[in-house]
Amino acid sequence: MYNSWVGYLSHDERRTELLHAAVCVLERDGLAAVTSRAVASEAGVSPGLVHHRFATTSELAAEAWLAYVERERTAYELETPAPGRPAVDAFFAPFGEGDLAGLARWADAWRHAQSDGRFAGAFAESYRALERSLAERIPGRGDRRAAASRLLLIAFGVAGAQRIDPGLIPDPGAVMAAAVDRELAGG
């Protein structure tokens, strides 16, 4: 459970607290579990308080997703400031490490974006931020943004396949490594 102090907080402080709780729910239970009731339980407050700060569950899920991706992207950028193969490999390390929970989050978000317009905007924003971060770390002079986009789309496809059936692609790390090899050889 997300630890919170239930006493008086300003509007912005309470909203931030609820957003942190929503990210905890997203990471632990998945995007579909980000509901006002689950977030309220995580934060130790009433669902009404969540509704007071977030107009809809869609808004809550979208903002939780953006906060989650921003945290992950910032950590990646801090850990890999220089472009090069090690930075690109670090970006796709979850595939080689078998991080099925992380891959499932992306597959679920991709699917959710297709049916929820508010979330689609947040997903597109997170995609563009990831694309920029990755493109800045791809070595070479070619169209690094296009290379980053191709790699992300392959990653989302692999993540979706892993979500459907973990045995569908026996070695997702090898698939991503091969895709990175192709992109970096072409740059």
PDB file of C-alpha atoms in Angstrom, residues 69-172:
ATOM      1  CA  VAL A  69       6.884   6.551 -18.410  1.00  0.00           C
ATOM      2  CA  GLU A  70       8.483   9.861 -17.441  1.00  0.00           C
ATOM      3  CA  ARG A  71      10.052   8.282 -14.371  1.00  0.00           C
ATOM      4  CA  GLU A  72      11.383   5.342 -16.385  1.00  0.00           C
ATOM      5  CA  ARG A  73      12.587   7.551 -19.249  1.00  0.00           C
ATOM      6  CA  THR A  74      14.354   9.959 -16.906  1.00  0.00           C
ATOM      7  CA  ALA A  75      16.110   7.093 -15.133  1.00  0.00           C
ATOM      8  CA  TYR A  76      17.223   5.706 -18.511  1.00  0.00           C
ATOM      9  CA  GLU A  77      18.557   9.082 -19.624  1.00  0.00           C
ATOM     10  CA  LEU A  78      20.481   9.562 -16.391  1.00  0.00           C
ATOM     11  CA  GLU A  79      21.999   6.078 -16.646  1.00  0.00           C
ATOM     12  CA  THR A  80      22.878   6.335 -20.357  1.00  0.00           C
ATOM     13  CA  PRO A  81      23.847   9.922 -21.171  1.00  0.00           C
ATOM     14  CA  ALA A  82      26.100   9.092 -24.153  1.00  0.00           C
ATOM     15  CA  PRO A  83      24.989   7.658 -27.482  1.00  0.00           C
ATOM     16  CA  GLY A  84      26.225   4.256 -28.568  1.00  0.00           C
ATOM     17  CA  ARG A  85      25.395   0.585 -28.690  1.00  0.00           C
ATOM     18  CA  PRO A  86      25.499   0.174 -24.872  1.00  0.00           C
ATOM     19  CA  ALA A  87      22.838   2.886 -24.497  1.00  0.00           C
ATOM     20  CA  VAL A  88      20.601   1.275 -27.116  1.00  0.00           C
ATOM     21  CA  ASP A  89      21.103  -2.154 -25.568  1.00  0.00           C
ATOM     22  CA  ALA A  90      20.205  -0.731 -22.141  1.00  0.00           C
ATOM     23  CA  PHE A  91      16.947   0.616 -23.563  1.00  0.00           C
ATOM     24  CA  PHE A  92      15.875  -2.855 -24.686  1.00  0.00           C
ATOM     25  CA  ALA A  93      17.432  -4.763 -21.764  1.00  0.00           C
ATOM     26  CA  PRO A  94      14.015  -5.842 -20.384  1.00  0.00           C
ATOM     27  CA  PHE A  95      13.555  -8.047 -23.457  1.00  0.00           C
ATOM     28  CA  GLY A  96      16.799  -9.908 -22.840  1.00  0.00           C
ATOM     29  CA  GLU A  97      16.127 -10.098 -19.111  1.00  0.00           C
ATOM     30  CA  GLY A  98      12.675 -11.604 -19.613  1.00  0.00           C
ATOM     31  CA  ASP A  99      10.860  -8.717 -17.901  1.00  0.00           C
ATOM     32  CA  LEU A 100       7.402  -9.935 -18.851  1.00  0.00           C
ATOM     33  CA  ALA A 101       5.661  -7.553 -16.433  1.00  0.00           C
ATOM     34  CA  GLY A 102       7.320  -4.543 -18.020  1.00  0.00           C
ATOM     35  CA  LEU A 103       6.564  -5.800 -21.514  1.00  0.00           C
ATOM     36  CA  ALA A 104       2.970  -6.512 -20.543  1.00  0.00           C
ATOM     37  CA  ARG A 105       2.552  -2.903 -19.317  1.00  0.00           C
ATOM     38  CA  TRP A 106       3.497  -1.620 -22.768  1.00  0.00           C
ATOM     39  CA  ALA A 107       1.318  -4.150 -24.583  1.00  0.00           C
ATOM     40  CA  ASP A 108      -1.637  -3.246 -22.360  1.00  0.00           C
ATOM     41  CA  ALA A 109      -1.055   0.477 -22.866  1.00  0.00           C
ATOM     42  CA  TRP A 110      -0.847   0.026 -26.644  1.00  0.00           C
ATOM     43  CA  ARG A 111      -4.129  -1.897 -26.609  1.00  0.00           C
ATOM     44  CA  HIS A 112      -5.814   0.559 -24.239  1.00  0.00           C
ATOM     45  CA  ALA A 113      -4.786   3.512 -26.416  1.00  0.00           C
ATOM     46  CA  GLN A 114      -6.700   1.997 -29.310  1.00  0.00           C
ATOM     47  CA  SER A 115     -10.012   2.093 -27.433  1.00  0.00           C
ATOM     48  CA  ASP A 116      -9.711   5.172 -25.201  1.00  0.00           C
ATOM     49  CA  GLY A 117      -9.189   8.545 -26.851  1.00  0.00           C
ATOM     50  CA  ARG A 118      -8.000  10.305 -23.695  1.00  0.00           C
ATOM     51  CA  PHE A 119      -5.470   7.581 -23.042  1.00  0.00           C
ATOM     52  CA  ALA A 120      -4.444   7.534 -26.717  1.00  0.00           C
ATOM     53  CA  GLY A 121      -3.206  11.106 -26.385  1.00  0.00           C
ATOM     54  CA  ALA A 122      -1.153  10.192 -23.327  1.00  0.00           C
ATOM     55  CA  PHE A 123       0.239   7.117 -25.044  1.00  0.00           C
ATOM     56  CA  ALA A 124       1.220   9.164 -28.112  1.00  0.00           C
ATOM     57  CA  GLU A 125       2.934  11.698 -25.859  1.00  0.00           C
ATOM     58  CA  SER A 126       4.842   8.948 -24.045  1.00  0.00           C
ATOM     59  CA  TYR A 127       5.774   7.336 -27.364  1.00  0.00           C
ATOM     60  CA  ARG A 128       7.227  10.601 -28.695  1.00  0.00           C
ATOM     61  CA  ALA A 129       9.230  11.105 -25.487  1.00  0.00           C
ATOM     62  CA  LEU A 130      10.631   7.562 -25.701  1.00  0.00           C
ATOM     63  CA  GLU A 131      11.379   7.997 -29.375  1.00  0.00           C
ATOM     64  CA  ARG A 132      13.362  11.197 -28.643  1.00  0.00           C
ATOM     65  CA  SER A 133      15.297   9.568 -25.796  1.00  0.00           C
ATOM     66  CA  LEU A 134      16.193   6.552 -27.894  1.00  0.00           C
ATOM     67  CA  ALA A 135      17.001   8.583 -31.037  1.00  0.00           C
ATOM     68  CA  GLU A 136      19.441  10.724 -29.052  1.00  0.00           C
ATOM     69  CA  ARG A 137      21.350   7.577 -28.090  1.00  0.00           C
ATOM     70  CA  ILE A 138      21.466   5.865 -31.481  1.00  0.00           C
ATOM     71  CA  PRO A 139      24.927   6.386 -32.938  1.00  0.00           C
ATOM     72  CA  GLY A 140      25.505   7.496 -36.520  1.00  0.00           C
ATOM     73  CA  ARG A 141      24.365  10.163 -38.900  1.00  0.00           C
ATOM     74  CA  GLY A 142      21.304   8.532 -40.452  1.00  0.00           C
ATOM     75  CA  ASP A 143      17.702   9.274 -39.585  1.00  0.00           C
ATOM     76  CA  ARG A 144      17.995   8.324 -35.937  1.00  0.00           C
ATOM     77  CA  ARG A 145      14.391   9.264 -35.206  1.00  0.00           C
ATOM     78  CA  ALA A 146      13.106   6.867 -37.879  1.00  0.00           C
ATOM     79  CA  ALA A 147      15.430   4.147 -36.542  1.00  0.00           C
ATOM     80  CA  ALA A 148      14.148   4.731 -33.011  1.00  0.00           C
ATOM     81  CA  SER A 149      10.555   4.545 -34.243  1.00  0.00           C
ATOM     82  CA  ARG A 150      11.162   1.277 -36.092  1.00  0.00           C
ATOM     83  CA  LEU A 151      12.797  -0.248 -33.011  1.00  0.00           C
ATOM     84  CA  LEU A 152       9.963   0.889 -30.752  1.00  0.00           C
ATOM     85  CA  LEU A 153       7.352  -0.569 -33.078  1.00  0.00           C
ATOM     86  CA  ILE A 154       9.190  -3.897 -33.161  1.00  0.00           C
ATOM     87  CA  ALA A 155       9.406  -3.770 -29.361  1.00  0.00           C
ATOM     88  CA  PHE A 156       5.652  -3.143 -29.052  1.00  0.00           C
ATOM     89  CA  GLY A 157       4.957  -6.045 -31.404  1.00  0.00           C
ATOM     90  CA  VAL A 158       7.193  -8.361 -29.400  1.00  0.00           C
ATOM     91  CA  ALA A 159       5.634  -7.119 -26.147  1.00  0.00           C
ATOM     92  CA  GLY A 160       2.150  -7.797 -27.537  1.00  0.00           C
ATOM     93  CA  ALA A 161       3.126 -11.277 -28.679  1.00  0.00           C
ATOM     94  CA  GLN A 162       4.608 -12.016 -25.248  1.00  0.00           C
ATOM     95  CA  ARG A 163       1.376 -10.814 -23.650  1.00  0.00           C
ATOM     96  CA  ILE A 164      -0.672 -13.148 -25.849  1.00  0.00           C
ATOM     97  CA  ASP A 165       1.584 -16.165 -25.340  1.00  0.00           C
ATOM     98  CA  PRO A 166       5.058 -16.040 -23.751  1.00  0.00           C
ATOM     99  CA  GLY A 167       6.064 -19.021 -25.910  1.00  0.00           C
ATOM    100  CA  LEU A 168       5.081 -17.333 -29.176  1.00  0.00           C
ATOM    101  CA  ILE A 169       8.510 -15.709 -29.497  1.00  0.00           C
ATOM    102  CA  PRO A 170      10.878 -18.054 -27.660  1.00  0.00           C
ATOM    103  CA  ASP A 171      13.692 -15.502 -27.287  1.00  0.00           C
ATOM    104  CA  PRO A 172      12.413 -11.906 -27.368  1.00  0.00           C
TER     105      PRO A 172
END
